[in-house]
PDB file of C-alpha atoms in Angstrom:
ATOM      1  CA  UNK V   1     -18.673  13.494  -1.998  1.00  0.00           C
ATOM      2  CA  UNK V   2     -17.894  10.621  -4.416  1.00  0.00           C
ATOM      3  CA  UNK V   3     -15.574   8.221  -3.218  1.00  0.00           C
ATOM      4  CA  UNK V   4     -13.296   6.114  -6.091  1.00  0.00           C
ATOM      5  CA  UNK V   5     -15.243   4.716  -9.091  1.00  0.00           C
ATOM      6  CA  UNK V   6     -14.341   2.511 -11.627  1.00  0.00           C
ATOM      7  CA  UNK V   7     -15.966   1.910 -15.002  1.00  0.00           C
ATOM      8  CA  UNK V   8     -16.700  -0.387 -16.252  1.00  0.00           C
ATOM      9  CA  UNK V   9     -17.961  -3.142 -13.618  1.00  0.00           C
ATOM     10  CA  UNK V  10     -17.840  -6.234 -15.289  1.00  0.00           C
ATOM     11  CA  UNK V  11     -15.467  -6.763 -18.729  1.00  0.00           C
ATOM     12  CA  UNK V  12     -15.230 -10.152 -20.812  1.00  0.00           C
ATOM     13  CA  UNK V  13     -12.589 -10.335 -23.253  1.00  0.00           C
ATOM     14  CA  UNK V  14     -11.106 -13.706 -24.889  1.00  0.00           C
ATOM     15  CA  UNK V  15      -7.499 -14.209 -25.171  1.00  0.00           C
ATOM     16  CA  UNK V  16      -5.311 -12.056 -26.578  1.00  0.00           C
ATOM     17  CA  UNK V  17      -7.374  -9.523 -26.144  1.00  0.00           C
ATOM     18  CA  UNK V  18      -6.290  -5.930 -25.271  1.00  0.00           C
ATOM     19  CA  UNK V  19      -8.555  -3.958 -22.369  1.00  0.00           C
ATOM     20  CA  UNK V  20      -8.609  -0.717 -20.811  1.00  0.00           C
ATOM     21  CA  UNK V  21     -10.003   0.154 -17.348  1.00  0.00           C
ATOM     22  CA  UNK V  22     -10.849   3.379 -15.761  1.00  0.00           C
ATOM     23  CA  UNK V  23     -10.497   4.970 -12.268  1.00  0.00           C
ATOM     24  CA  UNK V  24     -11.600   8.310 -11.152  1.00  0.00           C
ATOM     25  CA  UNK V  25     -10.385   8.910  -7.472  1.00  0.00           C
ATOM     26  CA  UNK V  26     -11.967  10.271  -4.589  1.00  0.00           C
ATOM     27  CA  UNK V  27     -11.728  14.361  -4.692  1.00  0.00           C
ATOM     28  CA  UNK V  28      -9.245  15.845  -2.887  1.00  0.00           C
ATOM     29  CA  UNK V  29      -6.743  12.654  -3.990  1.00  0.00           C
ATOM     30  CA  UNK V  30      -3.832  12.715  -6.019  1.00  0.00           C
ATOM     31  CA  UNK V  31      -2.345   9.020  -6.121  1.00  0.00           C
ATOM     32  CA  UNK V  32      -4.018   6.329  -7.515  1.00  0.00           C
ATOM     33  CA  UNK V  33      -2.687   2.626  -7.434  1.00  0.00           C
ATOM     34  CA  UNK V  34      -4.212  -0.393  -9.110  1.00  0.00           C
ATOM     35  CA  UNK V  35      -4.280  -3.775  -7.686  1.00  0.00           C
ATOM     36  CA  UNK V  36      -5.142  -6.970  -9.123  1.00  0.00           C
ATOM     37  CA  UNK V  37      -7.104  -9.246  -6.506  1.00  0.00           C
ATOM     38  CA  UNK V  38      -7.814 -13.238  -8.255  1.00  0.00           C
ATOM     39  CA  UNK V  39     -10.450 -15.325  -6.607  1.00  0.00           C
ATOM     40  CA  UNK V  40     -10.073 -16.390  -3.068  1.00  0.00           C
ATOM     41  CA  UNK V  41      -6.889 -14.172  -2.702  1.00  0.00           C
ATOM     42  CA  UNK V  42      -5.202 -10.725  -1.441  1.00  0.00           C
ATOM     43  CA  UNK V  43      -5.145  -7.757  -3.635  1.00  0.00           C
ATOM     44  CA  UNK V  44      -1.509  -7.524  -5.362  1.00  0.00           C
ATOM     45  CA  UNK V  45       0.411  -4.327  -6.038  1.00  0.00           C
ATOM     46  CA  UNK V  46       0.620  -3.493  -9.816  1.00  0.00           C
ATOM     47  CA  UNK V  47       1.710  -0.140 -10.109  1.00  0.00           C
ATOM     48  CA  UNK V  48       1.111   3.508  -8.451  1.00  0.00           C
ATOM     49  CA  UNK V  49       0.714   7.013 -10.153  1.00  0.00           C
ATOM     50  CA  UNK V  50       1.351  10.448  -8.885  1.00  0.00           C
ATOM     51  CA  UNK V  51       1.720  13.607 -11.019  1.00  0.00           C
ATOM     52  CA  UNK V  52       1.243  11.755 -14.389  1.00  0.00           C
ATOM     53  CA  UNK V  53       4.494   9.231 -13.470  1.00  0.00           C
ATOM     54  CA  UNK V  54       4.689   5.655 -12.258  1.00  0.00           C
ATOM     55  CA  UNK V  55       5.925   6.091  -9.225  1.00  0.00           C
ATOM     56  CA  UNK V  56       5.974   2.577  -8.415  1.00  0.00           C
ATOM     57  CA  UNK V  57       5.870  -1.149  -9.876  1.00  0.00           C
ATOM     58  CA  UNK V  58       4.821  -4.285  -8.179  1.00  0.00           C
ATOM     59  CA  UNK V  59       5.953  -7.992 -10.076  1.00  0.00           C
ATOM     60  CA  UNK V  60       3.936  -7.812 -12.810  1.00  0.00           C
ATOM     61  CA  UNK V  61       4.916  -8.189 -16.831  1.00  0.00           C
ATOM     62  CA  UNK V  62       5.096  -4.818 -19.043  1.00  0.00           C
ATOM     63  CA  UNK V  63       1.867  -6.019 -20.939  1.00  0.00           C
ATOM     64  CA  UNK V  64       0.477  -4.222 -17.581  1.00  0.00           C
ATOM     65  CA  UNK V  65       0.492  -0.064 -18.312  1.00  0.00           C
ATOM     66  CA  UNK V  66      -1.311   2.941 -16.955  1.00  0.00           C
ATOM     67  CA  UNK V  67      -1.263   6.360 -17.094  1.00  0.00           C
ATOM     68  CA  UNK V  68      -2.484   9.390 -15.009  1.00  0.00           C
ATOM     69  CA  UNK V  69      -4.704  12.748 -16.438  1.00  0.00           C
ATOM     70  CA  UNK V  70      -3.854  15.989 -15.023  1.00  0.00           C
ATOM     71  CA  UNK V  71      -7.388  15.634 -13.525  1.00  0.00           C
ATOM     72  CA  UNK V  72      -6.018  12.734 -11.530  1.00  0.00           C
ATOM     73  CA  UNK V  73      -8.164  10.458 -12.913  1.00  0.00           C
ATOM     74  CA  UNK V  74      -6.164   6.747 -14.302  1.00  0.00           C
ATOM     75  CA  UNK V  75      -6.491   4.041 -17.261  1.00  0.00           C
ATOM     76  CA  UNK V  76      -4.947   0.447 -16.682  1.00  0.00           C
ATOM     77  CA  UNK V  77      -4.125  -0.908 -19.560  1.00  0.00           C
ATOM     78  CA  UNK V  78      -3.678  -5.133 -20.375  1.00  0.00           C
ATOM     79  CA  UNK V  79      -2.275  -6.472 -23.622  1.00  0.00           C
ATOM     80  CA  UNK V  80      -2.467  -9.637 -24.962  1.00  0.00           C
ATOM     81  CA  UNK V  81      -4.693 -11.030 -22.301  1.00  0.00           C
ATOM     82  CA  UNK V  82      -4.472 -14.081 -20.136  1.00  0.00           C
ATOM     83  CA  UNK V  83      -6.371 -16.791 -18.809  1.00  0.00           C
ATOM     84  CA  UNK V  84      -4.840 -16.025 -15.622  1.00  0.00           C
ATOM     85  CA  UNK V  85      -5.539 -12.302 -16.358  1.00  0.00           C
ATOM     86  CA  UNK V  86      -8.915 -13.327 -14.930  1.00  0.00           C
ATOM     87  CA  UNK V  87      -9.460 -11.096 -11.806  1.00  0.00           C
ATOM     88  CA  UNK V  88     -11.052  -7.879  -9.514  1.00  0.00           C
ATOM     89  CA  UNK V  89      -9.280  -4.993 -10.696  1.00  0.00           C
ATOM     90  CA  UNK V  90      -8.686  -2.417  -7.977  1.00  0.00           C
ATOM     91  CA  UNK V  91      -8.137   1.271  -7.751  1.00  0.00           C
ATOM     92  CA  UNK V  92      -7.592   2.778  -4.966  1.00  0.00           C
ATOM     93  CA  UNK V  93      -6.774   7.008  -4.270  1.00  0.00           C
ATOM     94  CA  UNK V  94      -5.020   8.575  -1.498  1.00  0.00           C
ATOM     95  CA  UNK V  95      -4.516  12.619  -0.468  1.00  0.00           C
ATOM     96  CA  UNK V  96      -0.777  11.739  -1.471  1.00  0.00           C
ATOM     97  CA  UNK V  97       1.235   8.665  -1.715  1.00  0.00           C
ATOM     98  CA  UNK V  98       2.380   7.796   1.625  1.00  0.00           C
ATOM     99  CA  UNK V  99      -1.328   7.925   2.814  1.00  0.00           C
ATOM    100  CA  UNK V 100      -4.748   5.708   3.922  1.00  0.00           C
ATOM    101  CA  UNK V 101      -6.035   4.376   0.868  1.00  0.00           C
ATOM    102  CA  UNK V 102      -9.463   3.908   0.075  1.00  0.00           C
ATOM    103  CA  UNK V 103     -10.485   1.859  -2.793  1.00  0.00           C
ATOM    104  CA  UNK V 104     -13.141   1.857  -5.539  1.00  0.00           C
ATOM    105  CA  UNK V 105     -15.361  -1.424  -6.121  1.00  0.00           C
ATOM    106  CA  UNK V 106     -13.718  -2.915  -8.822  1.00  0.00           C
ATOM    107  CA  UNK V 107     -13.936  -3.794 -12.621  1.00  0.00           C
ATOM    108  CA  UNK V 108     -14.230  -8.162 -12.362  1.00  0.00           C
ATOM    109  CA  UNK V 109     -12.489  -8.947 -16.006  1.00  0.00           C
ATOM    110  CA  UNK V 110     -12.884 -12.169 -17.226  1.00  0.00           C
ATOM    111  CA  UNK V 111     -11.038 -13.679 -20.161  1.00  0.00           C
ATOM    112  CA  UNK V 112     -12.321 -16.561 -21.612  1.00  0.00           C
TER     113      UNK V 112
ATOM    114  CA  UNK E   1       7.147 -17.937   3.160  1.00  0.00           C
ATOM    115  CA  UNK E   2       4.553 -15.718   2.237  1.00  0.00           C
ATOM    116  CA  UNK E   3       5.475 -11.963   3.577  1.00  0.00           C
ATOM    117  CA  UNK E   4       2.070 -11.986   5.348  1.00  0.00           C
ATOM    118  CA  UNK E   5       0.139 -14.827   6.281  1.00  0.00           C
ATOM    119  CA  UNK E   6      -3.659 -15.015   6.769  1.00  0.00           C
ATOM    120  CA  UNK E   7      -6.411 -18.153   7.856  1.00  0.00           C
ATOM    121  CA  UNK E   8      -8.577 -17.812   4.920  1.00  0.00           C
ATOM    122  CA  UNK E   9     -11.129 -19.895   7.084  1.00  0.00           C
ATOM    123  CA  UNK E  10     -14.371 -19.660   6.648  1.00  0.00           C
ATOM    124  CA  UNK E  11     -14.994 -18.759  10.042  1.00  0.00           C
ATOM    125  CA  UNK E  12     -18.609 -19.275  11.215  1.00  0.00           C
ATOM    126  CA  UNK E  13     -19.918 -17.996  14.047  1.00  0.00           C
ATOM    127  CA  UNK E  14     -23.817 -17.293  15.992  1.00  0.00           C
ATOM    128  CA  UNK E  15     -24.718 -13.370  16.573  1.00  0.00           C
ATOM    129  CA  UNK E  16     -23.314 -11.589  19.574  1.00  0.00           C
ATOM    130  CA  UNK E  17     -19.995 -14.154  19.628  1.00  0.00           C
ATOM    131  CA  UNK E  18     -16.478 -11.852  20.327  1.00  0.00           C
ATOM    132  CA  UNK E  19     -14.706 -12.548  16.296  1.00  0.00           C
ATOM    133  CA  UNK E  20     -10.962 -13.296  16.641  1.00  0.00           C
ATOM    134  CA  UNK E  21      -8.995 -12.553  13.631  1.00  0.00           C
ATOM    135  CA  UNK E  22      -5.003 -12.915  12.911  1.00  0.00           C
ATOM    136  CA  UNK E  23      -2.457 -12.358  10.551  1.00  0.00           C
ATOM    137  CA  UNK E  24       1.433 -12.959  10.504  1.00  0.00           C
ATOM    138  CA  UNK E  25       4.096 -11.507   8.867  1.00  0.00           C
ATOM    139  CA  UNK E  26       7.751 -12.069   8.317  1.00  0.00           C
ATOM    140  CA  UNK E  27       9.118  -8.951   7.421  1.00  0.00           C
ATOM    141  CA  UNK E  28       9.832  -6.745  10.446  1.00  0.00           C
ATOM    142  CA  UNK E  29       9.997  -3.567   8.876  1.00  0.00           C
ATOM    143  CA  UNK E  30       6.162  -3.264   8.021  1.00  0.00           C
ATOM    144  CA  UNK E  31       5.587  -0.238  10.327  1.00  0.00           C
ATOM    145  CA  UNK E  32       1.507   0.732   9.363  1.00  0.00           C
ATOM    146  CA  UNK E  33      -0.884  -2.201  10.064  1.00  0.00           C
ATOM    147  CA  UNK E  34      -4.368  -1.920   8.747  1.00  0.00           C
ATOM    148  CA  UNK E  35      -7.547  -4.335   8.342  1.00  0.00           C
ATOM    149  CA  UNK E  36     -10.343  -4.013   5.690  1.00  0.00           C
ATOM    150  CA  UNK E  37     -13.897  -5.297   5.514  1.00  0.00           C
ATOM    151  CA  UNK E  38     -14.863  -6.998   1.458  1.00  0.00           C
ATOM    152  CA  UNK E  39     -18.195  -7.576   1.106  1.00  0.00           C
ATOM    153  CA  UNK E  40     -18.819  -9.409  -2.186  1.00  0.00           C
ATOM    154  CA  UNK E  41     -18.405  -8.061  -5.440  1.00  0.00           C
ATOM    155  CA  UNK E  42     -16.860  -4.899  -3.848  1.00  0.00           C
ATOM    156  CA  UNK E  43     -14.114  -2.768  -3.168  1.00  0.00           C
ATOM    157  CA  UNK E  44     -12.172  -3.120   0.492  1.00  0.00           C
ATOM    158  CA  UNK E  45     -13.121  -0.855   2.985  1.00  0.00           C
ATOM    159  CA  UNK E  46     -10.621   0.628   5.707  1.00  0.00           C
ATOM    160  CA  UNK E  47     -11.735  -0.625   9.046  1.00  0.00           C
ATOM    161  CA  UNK E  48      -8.852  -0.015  11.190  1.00  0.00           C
ATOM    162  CA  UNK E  49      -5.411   1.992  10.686  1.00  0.00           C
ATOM    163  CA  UNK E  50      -2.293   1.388  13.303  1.00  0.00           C
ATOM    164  CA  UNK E  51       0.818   2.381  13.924  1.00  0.00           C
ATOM    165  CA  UNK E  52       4.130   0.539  15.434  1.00  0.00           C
ATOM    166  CA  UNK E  53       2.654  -1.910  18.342  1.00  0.00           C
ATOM    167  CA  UNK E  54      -0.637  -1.607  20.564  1.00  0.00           C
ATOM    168  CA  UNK E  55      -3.926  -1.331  20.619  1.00  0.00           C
ATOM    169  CA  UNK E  56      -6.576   0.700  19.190  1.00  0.00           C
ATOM    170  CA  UNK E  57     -10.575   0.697  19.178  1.00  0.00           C
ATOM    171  CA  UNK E  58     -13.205   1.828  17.657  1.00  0.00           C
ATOM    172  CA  UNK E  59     -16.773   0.975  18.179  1.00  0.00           C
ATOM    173  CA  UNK E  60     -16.959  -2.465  18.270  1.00  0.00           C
ATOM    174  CA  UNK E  61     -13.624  -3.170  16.772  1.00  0.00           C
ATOM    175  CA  UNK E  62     -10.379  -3.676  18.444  1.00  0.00           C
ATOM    176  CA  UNK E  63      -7.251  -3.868  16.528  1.00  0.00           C
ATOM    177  CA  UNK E  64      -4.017  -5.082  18.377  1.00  0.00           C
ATOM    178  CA  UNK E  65      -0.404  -5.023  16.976  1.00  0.00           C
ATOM    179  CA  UNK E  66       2.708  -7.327  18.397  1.00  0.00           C
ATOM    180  CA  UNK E  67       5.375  -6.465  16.622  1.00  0.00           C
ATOM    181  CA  UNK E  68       7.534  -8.370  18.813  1.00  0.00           C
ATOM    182  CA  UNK E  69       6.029 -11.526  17.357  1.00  0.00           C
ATOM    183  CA  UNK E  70       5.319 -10.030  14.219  1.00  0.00           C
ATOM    184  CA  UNK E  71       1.335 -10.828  15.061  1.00  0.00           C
ATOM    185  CA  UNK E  72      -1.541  -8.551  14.201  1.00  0.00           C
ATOM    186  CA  UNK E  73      -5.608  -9.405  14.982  1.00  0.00           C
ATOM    187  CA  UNK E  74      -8.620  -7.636  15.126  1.00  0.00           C
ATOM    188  CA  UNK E  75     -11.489  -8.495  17.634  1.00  0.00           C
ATOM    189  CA  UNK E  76     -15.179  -7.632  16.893  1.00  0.00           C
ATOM    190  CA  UNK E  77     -17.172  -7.483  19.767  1.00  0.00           C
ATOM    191  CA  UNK E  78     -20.962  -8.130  19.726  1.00  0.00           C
ATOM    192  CA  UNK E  79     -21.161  -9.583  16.092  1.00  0.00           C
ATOM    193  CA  UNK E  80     -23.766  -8.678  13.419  1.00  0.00           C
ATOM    194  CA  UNK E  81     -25.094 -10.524  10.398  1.00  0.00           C
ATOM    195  CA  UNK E  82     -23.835  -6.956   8.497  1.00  0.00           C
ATOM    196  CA  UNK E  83     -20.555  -7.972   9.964  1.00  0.00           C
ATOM    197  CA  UNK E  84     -20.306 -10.789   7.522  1.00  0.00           C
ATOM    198  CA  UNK E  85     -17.947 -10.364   4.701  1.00  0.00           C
ATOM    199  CA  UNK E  86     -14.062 -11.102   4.273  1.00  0.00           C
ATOM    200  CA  UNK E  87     -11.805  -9.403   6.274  1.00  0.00           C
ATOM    201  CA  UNK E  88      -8.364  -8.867   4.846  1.00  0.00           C
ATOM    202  CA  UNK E  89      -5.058  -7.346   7.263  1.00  0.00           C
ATOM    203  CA  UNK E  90      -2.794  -5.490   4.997  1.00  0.00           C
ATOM    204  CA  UNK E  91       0.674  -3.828   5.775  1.00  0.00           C
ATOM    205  CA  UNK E  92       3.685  -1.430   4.699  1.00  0.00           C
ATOM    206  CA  UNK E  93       6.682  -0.002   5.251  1.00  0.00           C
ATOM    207  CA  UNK E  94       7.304   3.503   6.345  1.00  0.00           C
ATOM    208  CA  UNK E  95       7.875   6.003   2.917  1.00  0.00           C
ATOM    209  CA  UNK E  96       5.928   5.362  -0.087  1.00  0.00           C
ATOM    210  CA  UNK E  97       5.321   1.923  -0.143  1.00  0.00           C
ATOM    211  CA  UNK E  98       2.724  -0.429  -1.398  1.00  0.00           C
ATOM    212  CA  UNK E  99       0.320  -2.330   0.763  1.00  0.00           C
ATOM    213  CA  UNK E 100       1.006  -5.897   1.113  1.00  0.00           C
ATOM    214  CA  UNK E 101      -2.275  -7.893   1.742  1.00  0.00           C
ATOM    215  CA  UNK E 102      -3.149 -11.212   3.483  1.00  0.00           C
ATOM    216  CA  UNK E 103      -5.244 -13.325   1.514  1.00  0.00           C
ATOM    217  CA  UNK E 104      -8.184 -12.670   3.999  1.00  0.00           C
ATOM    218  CA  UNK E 105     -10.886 -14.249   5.855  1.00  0.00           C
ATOM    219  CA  UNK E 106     -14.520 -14.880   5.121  1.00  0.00           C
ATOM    220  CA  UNK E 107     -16.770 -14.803   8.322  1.00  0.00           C
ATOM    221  CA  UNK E 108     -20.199 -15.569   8.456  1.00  0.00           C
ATOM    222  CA  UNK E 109     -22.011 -14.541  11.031  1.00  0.00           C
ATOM    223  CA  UNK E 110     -25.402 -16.727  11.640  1.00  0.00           C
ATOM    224  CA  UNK E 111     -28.320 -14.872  13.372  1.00  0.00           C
TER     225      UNK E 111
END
């Protein structure tokens, strides 16, 4: 059984830049959330999908967008990249939204 | 105030030593308490999963809950080199909620 994977698993853009990430989640899941962990820190909240809406939205700017396939599977999207973009990219699946969730190993962007 | 607060150490420490980790919080309505293992250059990994106040244990890993002094920590008894890695507590609210995540702690354990 596959758990969550993410492709790609390393990205280098420059600035200004647009990137897309990818996220297939764990079978049996529905929900998939991305978080955005920066060196030396927590992972932070950026948004959750269930049934092909955002169900929820952490702090972060609308450059930030997603979107869910009816196969469950997820694309985070970044415009106009950052310096401070710069991070470990998380996605993470759960049976439904108010469960456990188990994450994939990452996509590390860097923008240069 | 940060809404959960976490010794990012590093914490050192020789094989076989009991591992005392801690988090606070501030916001008393985080309800599900959990602690992941992040080895580098990967995804967290669910350790432990609690509910409300107590204790729970599994293996060699004890997780403990205080809500009364909003104060969470895991213990790791008879520690492994494999043990090393960053452990990170992370909380929510009851309902669809997001995780909020300390900003974890890197242990090293030295054989």
């Amino acid at each position: 059984d596959a758990g969550v994977t993410q492709s790609p698993t390393h990205l280098i853009k420059t600035r200004g830049q647009q990137v897309t990430l990818r996220c297939s989640p764990k079978s049996g899941h529905d929900t998939v959330s991305w978080y955005q962990q920066a060196l030396g820190q927590g992972p932070q909240f950026i948004f959750q999908y269930y049934e092909e809406e955002e169900r929820q939205r952490g702090n972060f700017p609308d450059r930030f967008s997603g979107h869910q396939f009816p196969n469950y599977s997820s694309e985070l999207n970044v415009n106009a990249l950052l310096l401070g973009d710069s991070a470990l990219y998380l996605c993470a699946s759960s049976p439904d939204p108010n469960e456990k969730l188990f994450f994939g190993s990452g996509t590390q962007l860097s923008v240069l | 105030q940060k809404e959960v607060e976490q010794d990012p150490g590093p914490l050192s420490v020789p094989e076989g030593a009991i591992v005392s980790l801690n988090c606070t919080y501030s916001n008393s309505a985080f309800q599900y308490f959990m602690w992941y293992r992040q080895y580098s250059r990967k995804g967290p990994e669910l350790l432990m999963y609690t509910y409300s106040s107590g204790n729970k244990e599994d293996g060699r890993f004890t997780a403990q809950v205080d809500k009364s002094s909003k104060y969470i920590s895991l213990f790791i008894r008879d520690s492994q080199p494999s043990d090393s890695a960053t452990y990170l507590c992370a909380m929510k609210r009851t309902g669809n909620t997001p995780l909020v995540f300390g900003k974890g702690t890197r242990l090293s354990v030295i054989a």
